[in-house]
Coordinates of C-alpha atoms in Angstrom, one line a residue:
M107 CA -85.9 38.5 14.3
S108 CA -84.0 41.8 12.7
K109 CA -83.6 41.9 8.9
Q110 CA -80.2 40.4 8.1
L111 CA -78.0 41.6 5.1
R112 CA -75.4 39.2 3.9
L113 CA -72.6 40.6 1.8
I114 CA -71.3 38.3 -0.9
L115 CA -67.8 39.5 -2.5
G116 CA -66.9 38.8 -6.2
D117 CA -64.5 36.1 -5.2
Q118 CA -67.1 34.5 -2.7
L119 CA -69.1 32.7 -5.2
N120 CA -69.3 29.5 -3.1
A121 CA -72.6 27.6 -3.7
G122 CA -71.6 25.3 -1.1
H123 CA -71.5 27.7 1.9
S124 CA -73.5 27.0 4.9
W125 CA -75.3 30.3 4.5
Y126 CA -77.5 28.8 1.7
T127 CA -78.5 25.7 3.7
E128 CA -81.6 27.6 4.8
K129 CA -83.9 30.3 3.1
S130 CA -85.4 33.0 4.9
D131 CA -87.5 36.1 4.1
E132 CA -85.3 38.1 6.6
V133 CA -82.1 37.6 4.9
L134 CA -80.9 39.7 2.1
Y135 CA -77.9 38.9 0.1
V136 CA -76.0 41.6 -1.7
I137 CA -73.9 41.3 -4.9
A138 CA -72.3 44.5 -6.2
E139 CA -70.4 45.8 -8.7
L140 CA -68.2 48.7 -7.3
Y141 CA -65.8 51.3 -9.0
Q142 CA -63.5 50.6 -5.8
E143 CA -63.0 47.2 -7.3
T144 CA -62.1 48.2 -10.9
N145 CA -59.5 50.9 -9.9
Y146 CA -57.3 49.7 -7.1
T147 CA -55.0 48.4 -9.8
R148 CA -55.4 48.3 -13.8
H149 CA -57.3 45.1 -14.4
H150 CA -57.1 43.1 -17.7
V151 CA -60.6 44.0 -19.3
Q152 CA -61.2 40.0 -19.4
K153 CA -60.7 39.9 -15.6
I154 CA -63.5 42.2 -14.7
C155 CA -65.6 40.7 -17.4
A156 CA -65.2 37.6 -15.7
F157 CA -65.7 38.5 -12.3
F158 CA -68.8 40.5 -12.9
A159 CA -70.4 37.8 -15.3
A160 CA -69.8 35.1 -12.6
M161 CA -71.3 37.4 -10.1
K162 CA -74.4 37.9 -11.9
T163 CA -74.9 34.2 -12.8
F164 CA -74.3 33.6 -8.9
A165 CA -76.9 36.1 -8.0
Q166 CA -79.2 34.2 -10.4
A167 CA -78.6 30.9 -9.0
L168 CA -79.2 32.1 -5.6
K169 CA -82.6 33.7 -6.7
S170 CA -83.5 30.3 -8.4
A171 CA -82.9 28.7 -5.3
G172 CA -85.4 30.7 -3.4
H173 CA -83.1 33.3 -1.6
H174 CA -83.7 37.0 -1.6
V175 CA -80.9 38.7 -3.7
L176 CA -79.9 42.2 -4.5
H177 CA -77.6 42.3 -7.5
L178 CA -76.4 45.8 -8.3
T179 CA -74.2 46.9 -11.4
L180 CA -71.8 49.7 -11.8
D181 CA -74.7 51.7 -12.9
D182 CA -76.6 51.0 -9.4
T183 CA -73.6 51.7 -7.6
Q184 CA -72.2 54.8 -9.4
D185 CA -73.1 57.3 -6.5
F186 CA -71.1 55.4 -3.9
A187 CA -67.3 56.0 -3.8
S188 CA -66.5 53.2 -1.6
L189 CA -68.0 49.7 -0.3
P190 CA -68.7 51.0 3.2
E191 CA -70.9 54.0 1.6
L192 CA -73.0 51.5 -0.3
L193 CA -73.3 49.2 2.6
T194 CA -74.4 52.0 5.0
H195 CA -77.1 53.1 2.3
L196 CA -78.3 49.8 1.8
I197 CA -78.5 49.1 5.9
R198 CA -80.5 51.9 6.1
E199 CA -82.7 51.7 3.2
H200 CA -83.6 48.0 4.1
N201 CA -83.8 48.5 7.6
I202 CA -81.4 46.1 8.3
G203 CA -80.8 45.0 11.8
H204 CA -77.8 42.6 11.6
F205 CA -74.8 42.8 8.9
A206 CA -73.0 39.7 8.1
Y207 CA -70.0 39.0 5.8
Q208 CA -67.4 36.2 4.8
L209 CA -63.8 36.9 5.7
P210 CA -62.2 38.6 2.4
D211 CA -59.0 37.0 1.3
E212 CA -57.3 40.3 0.7
Y213 CA -55.9 42.4 3.4
R214 CA -57.3 45.6 1.8
L215 CA -61.0 44.4 1.9
R216 CA -60.6 42.5 5.4
T217 CA -59.4 45.7 6.6
Q218 CA -61.9 48.0 5.2
L219 CA -64.9 45.8 6.5
S220 CA -63.7 45.3 9.9
Q221 CA -63.3 49.1 10.4
F222 CA -66.8 49.6 8.8
C223 CA -68.3 47.3 11.5
D224 CA -66.7 49.0 14.2
T225 CA -68.9 52.2 13.1
L226 CA -72.1 50.3 12.9
S227 CA -75.1 50.9 15.0
V228 CA -76.5 47.4 14.1
T229 CA -74.8 44.2 15.3
S230 CA -72.5 42.1 12.7
S231 CA -70.8 39.0 12.3
V232 CA -68.1 37.6 10.2
Y233 CA -67.9 33.8 8.8
D234 CA -65.1 31.7 7.3
T235 CA -65.3 31.5 3.5
E236 CA -65.5 27.4 3.8
H237 CA -63.4 27.0 1.1
F238 CA -59.8 26.4 1.5
Y239 CA -58.3 23.3 3.1
L240 CA -57.2 25.2 6.0
A241 CA -59.5 27.4 7.9
N242 CA -58.6 30.9 8.6
D243 CA -58.2 30.2 12.2
Q244 CA -55.7 27.3 11.6
L245 CA -53.3 29.2 9.7
G246 CA -51.5 30.9 12.8
S247 CA -50.6 27.3 13.6
Y248 CA -48.7 26.6 10.6
F249 CA -47.2 30.1 9.4
K250 CA -45.4 32.7 11.6
P251 CA -44.6 36.2 10.7
D252 CA -40.9 37.0 9.2
K253 CA -40.0 33.3 9.3
R254 CA -38.7 31.4 6.4
H255 CA -41.3 28.5 5.2
R256 CA -40.7 25.8 2.9
L257 CA -43.2 24.3 0.7
E258 CA -41.9 21.0 0.8
H259 CA -42.5 20.4 4.4
F260 CA -45.6 22.1 4.3
Y261 CA -46.9 20.0 1.4
R262 CA -45.9 16.7 3.1
K263 CA -47.7 17.7 6.2
M264 CA -50.7 18.7 4.1
R265 CA -50.8 15.3 2.3
G266 CA -50.7 13.4 5.6
E267 CA -53.6 15.5 7.4
F268 CA -55.8 15.2 4.5
N269 CA -55.0 11.7 3.4
V270 CA -54.1 12.6 -0.2
L271 CA -52.3 10.1 -2.0
M272 CA -51.2 8.3 1.0
V273 CA -51.2 4.9 1.9
D274 CA -50.9 3.7 5.4
G275 CA -49.4 6.9 6.6
E276 CA -46.6 6.9 3.6
P277 CA -46.9 8.7 0.3
L278 CA -48.3 6.6 -2.5
G279 CA -45.4 5.1 -4.9
G280 CA -43.1 5.5 -1.9
Q281 CA -42.0 9.2 -2.6
W282 CA -43.4 12.5 -2.0
N283 CA -42.2 14.4 -5.2
F284 CA -41.8 13.8 -8.8
D285 CA -40.9 17.3 -10.0
S286 CA -37.7 15.7 -11.3
D287 CA -39.9 13.7 -14.1
N288 CA -41.7 16.7 -14.8
R289 CA -39.4 18.9 -16.6
N290 CA -39.8 17.9 -20.2
K291 CA -39.5 20.2 -23.3
L292 CA -42.1 20.1 -26.0
K293 CA -40.5 18.6 -28.9
A294 CA -41.8 19.3 -32.7
A295 CA -43.5 15.8 -32.6
D296 CA -45.4 16.7 -29.5
L297 CA -47.2 19.9 -30.8
A298 CA -49.6 18.0 -32.7
E299 CA -50.9 16.0 -29.7
I300 CA -51.6 19.1 -27.3
P301 CA -55.3 19.3 -27.0
E302 CA -57.4 22.1 -28.6
P303 CA -58.5 24.2 -25.3
L304 CA -62.3 24.1 -24.2
V305 CA -63.2 27.3 -24.1
F306 CA -66.8 29.2 -23.6
A307 CA -68.8 32.0 -25.2
N308 CA -70.1 33.8 -22.3
E309 CA -72.0 37.0 -23.4
V310 CA -70.3 40.1 -21.8
G311 CA -71.2 43.0 -24.4
D312 CA -73.3 44.7 -21.7
I313 CA -70.3 44.6 -19.1
L314 CA -67.9 45.8 -21.7
A315 CA -70.4 48.7 -22.5
R316 CA -70.9 49.4 -18.9
L317 CA -67.1 49.6 -18.3
K318 CA -66.9 52.1 -21.2
R319 CA -69.8 54.1 -19.8
H320 CA -68.2 54.4 -16.3
Q321 CA -64.5 55.3 -17.9
V322 CA -63.0 52.0 -16.3
K323 CA -59.4 51.9 -17.4
T324 CA -58.4 48.5 -18.3
M325 CA -55.6 46.8 -20.4
G326 CA -55.7 43.8 -22.7
Q327 CA -58.2 42.4 -25.3
A328 CA -61.7 41.3 -25.1
D329 CA -64.6 40.6 -27.3
E330 CA -68.3 40.1 -26.3
H331 CA -67.8 36.5 -25.8
L332 CA -65.5 35.6 -22.8
L333 CA -63.9 32.1 -23.1
W334 CA -63.5 31.7 -19.3
P335 CA -65.9 29.6 -17.1
V336 CA -68.3 32.0 -15.2
N337 CA -70.6 29.3 -13.5
R338 CA -70.4 25.9 -11.7
V339 CA -71.5 24.1 -14.8
Q340 CA -69.1 25.5 -16.8
A341 CA -66.2 25.2 -14.3
K342 CA -67.1 21.6 -13.9
S343 CA -66.9 20.7 -17.5
L344 CA -63.6 22.4 -17.9
L345 CA -62.5 20.1 -14.6
T346 CA -63.9 17.1 -16.6
F347 CA -62.2 18.3 -19.8
F348 CA -58.8 18.7 -18.0
C349 CA -59.0 15.1 -16.3
Q350 CA -59.7 13.3 -19.5
H351 CA -57.3 15.4 -22.0
C352 CA -54.8 16.9 -20.1
L353 CA -54.1 15.3 -16.9
P354 CA -52.2 12.4 -18.6
S355 CA -49.5 14.6 -19.7
F356 CA -49.8 17.5 -17.3
G357 CA -46.8 16.7 -15.3
R358 CA -44.7 15.9 -17.9
F359 CA -45.0 19.2 -19.7
Q360 CA -46.3 21.6 -16.8
D361 CA -42.9 23.6 -17.3
A362 CA -43.0 23.6 -21.0
M363 CA -43.5 26.7 -23.5
T364 CA -43.8 26.9 -27.2
G365 CA -44.5 29.6 -29.5
K366 CA -44.7 27.2 -32.5
L367 CA -48.4 26.6 -32.3
I368 CA -49.1 30.7 -32.8
E369 CA -46.9 30.5 -36.2
L370 CA -49.1 27.3 -37.3
G371 CA -52.2 29.4 -36.9
E372 CA -53.3 27.3 -33.9
D373 CA -54.4 28.7 -30.5
R374 CA -53.3 25.8 -28.1
G375 CA -49.8 27.0 -27.4
W376 CA -51.3 29.2 -24.7
S377 CA -53.2 26.5 -22.7
L378 CA -50.9 23.3 -23.4
Y379 CA -51.8 20.7 -20.7
H380 CA -52.7 23.1 -18.0
S381 CA -56.1 23.0 -16.2
R382 CA -57.0 26.8 -16.7
L383 CA -59.2 26.4 -13.7
S384 CA -57.4 29.0 -11.4
F385 CA -60.2 31.7 -12.1
A386 CA -62.8 29.4 -11.1
I387 CA -61.0 28.2 -8.0
N388 CA -59.9 31.7 -6.8
A389 CA -63.6 33.1 -7.5
K390 CA -64.6 29.8 -5.4
I391 CA -67.0 28.7 -8.2
L392 CA -64.9 25.4 -7.4
S393 CA -63.5 24.4 -4.3
P394 CA -59.9 23.1 -4.3
K395 CA -61.3 20.0 -2.6
V396 CA -63.7 19.1 -5.5
V397 CA -60.9 19.7 -7.9
V398 CA -58.3 17.5 -6.3
D399 CA -61.0 14.8 -5.4
A400 CA -62.0 14.8 -9.2
A401 CA -58.3 14.5 -10.3
I402 CA -57.5 11.7 -7.8
A403 CA -60.5 9.9 -9.1
A404 CA -59.3 10.2 -12.7
F405 CA -55.9 9.0 -12.0
E406 CA -57.3 5.7 -10.0
Q407 CA -59.7 5.0 -12.8
S408 CA -57.3 5.5 -15.8
Q409 CA -55.7 2.0 -15.5
G410 CA -52.3 3.6 -16.0
A411 CA -53.0 6.3 -18.6
I412 CA -52.4 8.8 -15.8
S413 CA -49.0 8.1 -14.1
L414 CA -48.1 8.9 -10.3
A415 CA -46.0 11.6 -11.6
Q416 CA -48.9 13.3 -13.3
I417 CA -51.5 13.7 -10.4
E418 CA -48.8 14.2 -7.8
G419 CA -47.5 17.3 -9.7
F420 CA -50.9 18.5 -10.2
V421 CA -52.2 18.0 -6.4
R422 CA -48.9 19.8 -5.3
Q423 CA -50.0 23.0 -7.0
I424 CA -53.3 23.1 -5.2
I425 CA -53.0 21.3 -1.7
G426 CA -49.4 22.7 -1.6
W427 CA -48.7 25.6 -3.3
R428 CA -52.0 27.5 -3.4
E429 CA -52.5 26.8 0.6
F430 CA -49.0 27.6 1.3
V431 CA -48.9 31.2 -0.4
R432 CA -52.2 32.1 1.4
G433 CA -50.4 31.1 4.7
I434 CA -47.5 33.1 3.8
Y435 CA -49.6 36.4 2.9
W436 CA -51.8 36.4 6.2
A437 CA -48.9 35.6 8.4
N438 CA -46.9 38.5 7.0
M439 CA -49.3 41.3 5.9
P440 CA -49.5 44.4 5.7
K441 CA -45.5 44.5 6.0
Y442 CA -45.1 41.7 3.2
A443 CA -46.5 44.5 0.7
E444 CA -43.5 46.8 1.2
L445 CA -40.7 44.3 1.6
N446 CA -37.9 45.1 -1.2
H447 CA -35.1 43.1 0.0
L448 CA -32.6 43.5 -3.1
Q449 CA -33.5 47.4 -3.1
A450 CA -34.8 47.0 -6.9
T451 CA -36.0 50.4 -8.1
R452 CA -35.9 50.5 -12.0
S453 CA -39.3 51.2 -14.1
L454 CA -41.0 48.6 -15.6
P455 CA -40.4 49.0 -19.5
A456 CA -43.3 50.2 -21.4
W457 CA -43.4 47.3 -23.5
F458 CA -44.8 45.2 -20.6
W459 CA -48.0 46.8 -21.6
T460 CA -47.7 46.0 -25.7
G461 CA -45.4 42.9 -25.8
E462 CA -43.3 44.8 -28.3
T463 CA -39.9 43.7 -27.6
K464 CA -37.4 41.8 -29.8
M465 CA -37.0 39.5 -27.1
R466 CA -39.2 36.3 -28.3
C467 CA -39.7 34.7 -25.1
L468 CA -40.8 38.0 -23.4
S469 CA -42.8 39.0 -26.6
H470 CA -44.7 35.7 -26.5
A471 CA -45.5 35.5 -22.8
I472 CA -46.5 39.3 -22.5
T473 CA -48.5 39.1 -25.8
Q474 CA -50.4 36.2 -24.6
S475 CA -51.2 37.5 -21.3
L476 CA -52.8 40.6 -23.0
T477 CA -54.7 38.4 -25.2
F478 CA -56.0 35.7 -22.8
A479 CA -55.3 37.2 -19.4
Y480 CA -53.3 34.1 -18.8
A481 CA -50.0 32.6 -18.7
H482 CA -48.8 29.4 -17.0
H483 CA -46.6 29.3 -14.0
I484 CA -43.4 29.1 -15.9
Q485 CA -44.0 31.9 -18.2
R486 CA -44.7 34.1 -15.2
L487 CA -41.9 32.7 -12.9
M488 CA -39.0 32.4 -15.4
V489 CA -39.8 34.4 -18.3
T490 CA -41.7 37.7 -17.1
G491 CA -40.6 37.3 -13.4
N492 CA -37.1 36.4 -14.3
F493 CA -36.6 39.4 -16.6
C494 CA -37.9 41.8 -13.8
L495 CA -35.8 40.1 -11.3
V496 CA -32.3 40.3 -13.2
A497 CA -33.1 43.9 -14.4
G498 CA -33.8 45.1 -10.8
I499 CA -37.6 46.1 -11.7
D500 CA -39.2 47.8 -8.6
P501 CA -41.4 45.0 -6.9
D502 CA -44.2 47.5 -6.5
Q503 CA -44.7 47.8 -10.1
V504 CA -44.1 44.2 -10.9
D505 CA -46.9 43.4 -8.1
A506 CA -49.4 45.9 -9.8
W507 CA -48.7 44.4 -13.5
Y508 CA -49.0 40.8 -12.2
L509 CA -52.3 41.7 -10.0
G510 CA -53.8 43.3 -13.0
I511 CA -53.0 41.4 -16.1
Y512 CA -54.1 37.8 -15.0
I513 CA -57.5 36.6 -14.6
D514 CA -57.0 34.6 -11.5
A515 CA -54.7 37.4 -9.8
I516 CA -56.2 38.1 -6.4
E517 CA -53.6 39.7 -3.9
W518 CA -53.4 37.0 -1.4
V519 CA -52.1 34.6 -4.1
E520 CA -50.4 37.0 -6.3
M521 CA -48.2 38.9 -3.9
P522 CA -46.4 35.7 -2.4
N523 CA -45.6 34.5 -6.1
T524 CA -44.4 37.8 -7.3
R525 CA -42.9 39.7 -4.6
G526 CA -41.7 36.5 -2.8
M527 CA -41.1 33.6 -5.2
S528 CA -40.6 35.4 -8.2
Q529 CA -38.7 38.7 -7.1
F530 CA -37.1 37.6 -3.8
A531 CA -38.2 41.0 -2.3
D532 CA -39.2 39.1 0.7
G533 CA -35.5 37.8 1.6
G534 CA -36.3 34.2 1.4
I535 CA -39.4 33.9 3.3
V536 CA -41.0 31.9 0.3
G537 CA -38.2 30.6 -1.6
S538 CA -34.6 29.5 -0.5
K539 CA -33.0 31.1 -3.5
A540 CA -33.5 33.7 -6.0
Y541 CA -34.9 32.2 -9.2
A542 CA -32.6 34.1 -11.8
A543 CA -31.9 32.4 -14.9
S544 CA -29.8 33.1 -18.2
G545 CA -31.2 32.3 -21.5
N546 CA -30.0 29.0 -21.4
Y547 CA -33.0 28.1 -19.1
I548 CA -35.5 29.4 -21.7
K549 CA -33.6 27.4 -24.5
K550 CA -33.9 24.3 -22.4
M551 CA -37.7 24.7 -21.6
S552 CA -39.1 26.3 -24.7
D553 CA -38.7 26.9 -28.4
Y554 CA -38.5 30.4 -28.2
C555 CA -34.8 30.8 -28.9
G556 CA -34.7 29.5 -32.4
D557 CA -37.0 32.3 -33.7
C558 CA -35.6 35.2 -31.5
A559 CA -33.4 38.2 -32.9
Y560 CA -30.9 37.8 -30.3
K561 CA -28.3 34.9 -29.9
V562 CA -28.9 32.6 -26.8
T563 CA -25.5 31.4 -27.0
E564 CA -23.8 34.6 -26.9
T565 CA -23.1 37.1 -23.7
V566 CA -21.5 40.1 -24.9
S567 CA -22.1 40.9 -28.6
E568 CA -24.8 43.3 -29.8
S569 CA -27.1 40.5 -30.7
A570 CA -26.6 38.2 -27.6
C571 CA -29.4 37.3 -25.5
P572 CA -30.1 40.3 -22.9
L573 CA -30.7 37.7 -20.3
N574 CA -27.2 36.4 -20.3
A575 CA -25.4 39.6 -19.2
L576 CA -28.3 40.7 -17.1
Y577 CA -28.0 37.3 -15.4
W578 CA -24.4 37.7 -14.5
H579 CA -24.7 41.2 -13.5
F580 CA -27.5 40.4 -11.3
M581 CA -25.7 37.7 -9.3
Q582 CA -22.3 39.9 -9.1
Q583 CA -24.6 42.9 -7.7
H584 CA -25.9 40.5 -4.9
H585 CA -22.9 38.3 -4.5
T586 CA -22.9 38.7 -0.6
Q587 CA -26.4 37.9 -0.6
F588 CA -26.3 34.8 -2.5
A589 CA -22.4 33.4 -2.6
S590 CA -22.9 31.2 0.5
N591 CA -26.1 29.6 -0.5
P592 CA -25.7 26.0 -1.2
R593 CA -28.2 26.3 -4.4
T594 CA -25.9 29.0 -6.1
K595 CA -22.3 28.2 -4.8
M596 CA -21.7 26.7 -8.2
V597 CA -22.7 29.7 -10.1
Y598 CA -20.3 31.8 -8.4
S599 CA -17.4 29.6 -8.8
N600 CA -18.2 29.5 -12.6
W601 CA -18.0 33.4 -12.5
L602 CA -14.6 33.4 -10.4
K603 CA -13.1 31.2 -13.2
K604 CA -13.9 34.1 -15.9
S605 CA -10.8 36.7 -16.4
E606 CA -11.2 39.9 -15.2
E607 CA -11.4 41.2 -18.8
D608 CA -14.2 38.6 -19.3
K609 CA -16.1 39.8 -16.4
Q610 CA -16.0 43.7 -17.2
A611 CA -17.3 43.0 -20.7
V612 CA -20.1 41.1 -19.5
L613 CA -20.9 44.0 -16.8
K614 CA -20.3 46.5 -19.3
R615 CA -23.0 44.8 -21.8
A616 CA -25.2 44.4 -18.8
Q617 CA -25.1 48.1 -18.1
Y618 CA -25.7 49.1 -22.0
L619 CA -28.9 46.9 -21.6
L620 CA -30.2 48.5 -18.4
D621 CA -29.4 51.9 -19.9
H622 CA -31.4 51.1 -23.2
I623 CA -34.2 48.7 -21.4
E624 CA -37.0 50.2 -23.4
Q625 CA -35.4 49.3 -26.8
L626 CA -34.9 45.7 -26.0

């Protein structure tokens, strides 16, 4: 039997993979930090620290279980410009006769490893990651390239196929979706009830020193104690915490935003009732099935403390949306990465890297993202994403920012959310409408507007909320695209009711804002 090298990527930390059911002296597992993986975009420093710390922990766990593991740091791999160069060296150095890897979830890496295997003189094989509900070879039967897909249809199919919250083939409670119940704003009286987030204190001082030593360019803040879970024990404790303390109110407040807790010296406003499990799931430390099963078990054992609306909202995000965007990504890559349906070309404002803007909603969401490498889905979609959409920011730049700043951002999940759902750059493959909104949405779902330098109730004055004029400018600019859309017809009827003088005043204000976008 020839000696085998098995590659484990940084987002393939799945201890339950069938690879590990047997131990063999002829199998060498390789987990490597690579400069290639630190610079394909500018990452948040906590993101790199989390992946590197999780990789180290996973390597140690495999060793403890009796496997042969080679864990390489940036110091060890600094002479290799790419992953293929490193693998070529290791195959020769360890007299490897067979190379094996799990399918990468990024098109970039999947292409790189496939092309590398074509050049090998030794045999090779590729495995499914055994992580998602749908195996890689099943995606083609659910998703077709260039075709518009809708989450709700896919979600119902998944619920039925995997028997999740189902009774005799019908949805538990008689309806599929409780979204209308899950749009509550946090009132002042609700703030005291928000749980203090469970965080960790993983030592990453050595990683920070390594990043500095190798001149890795990053963004955001970090210290020597990383708050994110980097191993299975920590991830499962965070899952338990979520089920006990957050799930009972998760759905109700899943779209809500608040800036008040920071003003009160608290640090709960960034986490709210969200699970913050996305890094652990996307790195495959936890499987989506483990997470869904645990949440449903908590719901069933809660004796009514967790309502059906709360658990359904959470399940939909994982078994629905997460699996859905993966299918969209693989059905449409690599062309998807170049789509710019609305022909947006404006540059991302410099304050996206600092949070220094007078718009309270943008300042809070960006500052939080730089501080924690995290923002919840509505902050991403309806605050930062909405601004980029109505301001016409180049989707390439929006993609790069989202891919870098968030700890859970891996391209397969980031790109359909950003280029598709948020920016409508895919022309409706993901969503049936552009998620553009005026300042009124922010007022409805947050407490940002009361502390803002701008007035959310005004549109054309110097102190008017920029989102108002930019929204109408965007809708007017793309009226041929959206005027006939059933979901936006009412918007255009309201626009048409305005006098020509009022319309021109709004458009003039919007143009001023776009011309002075760096000063907003």
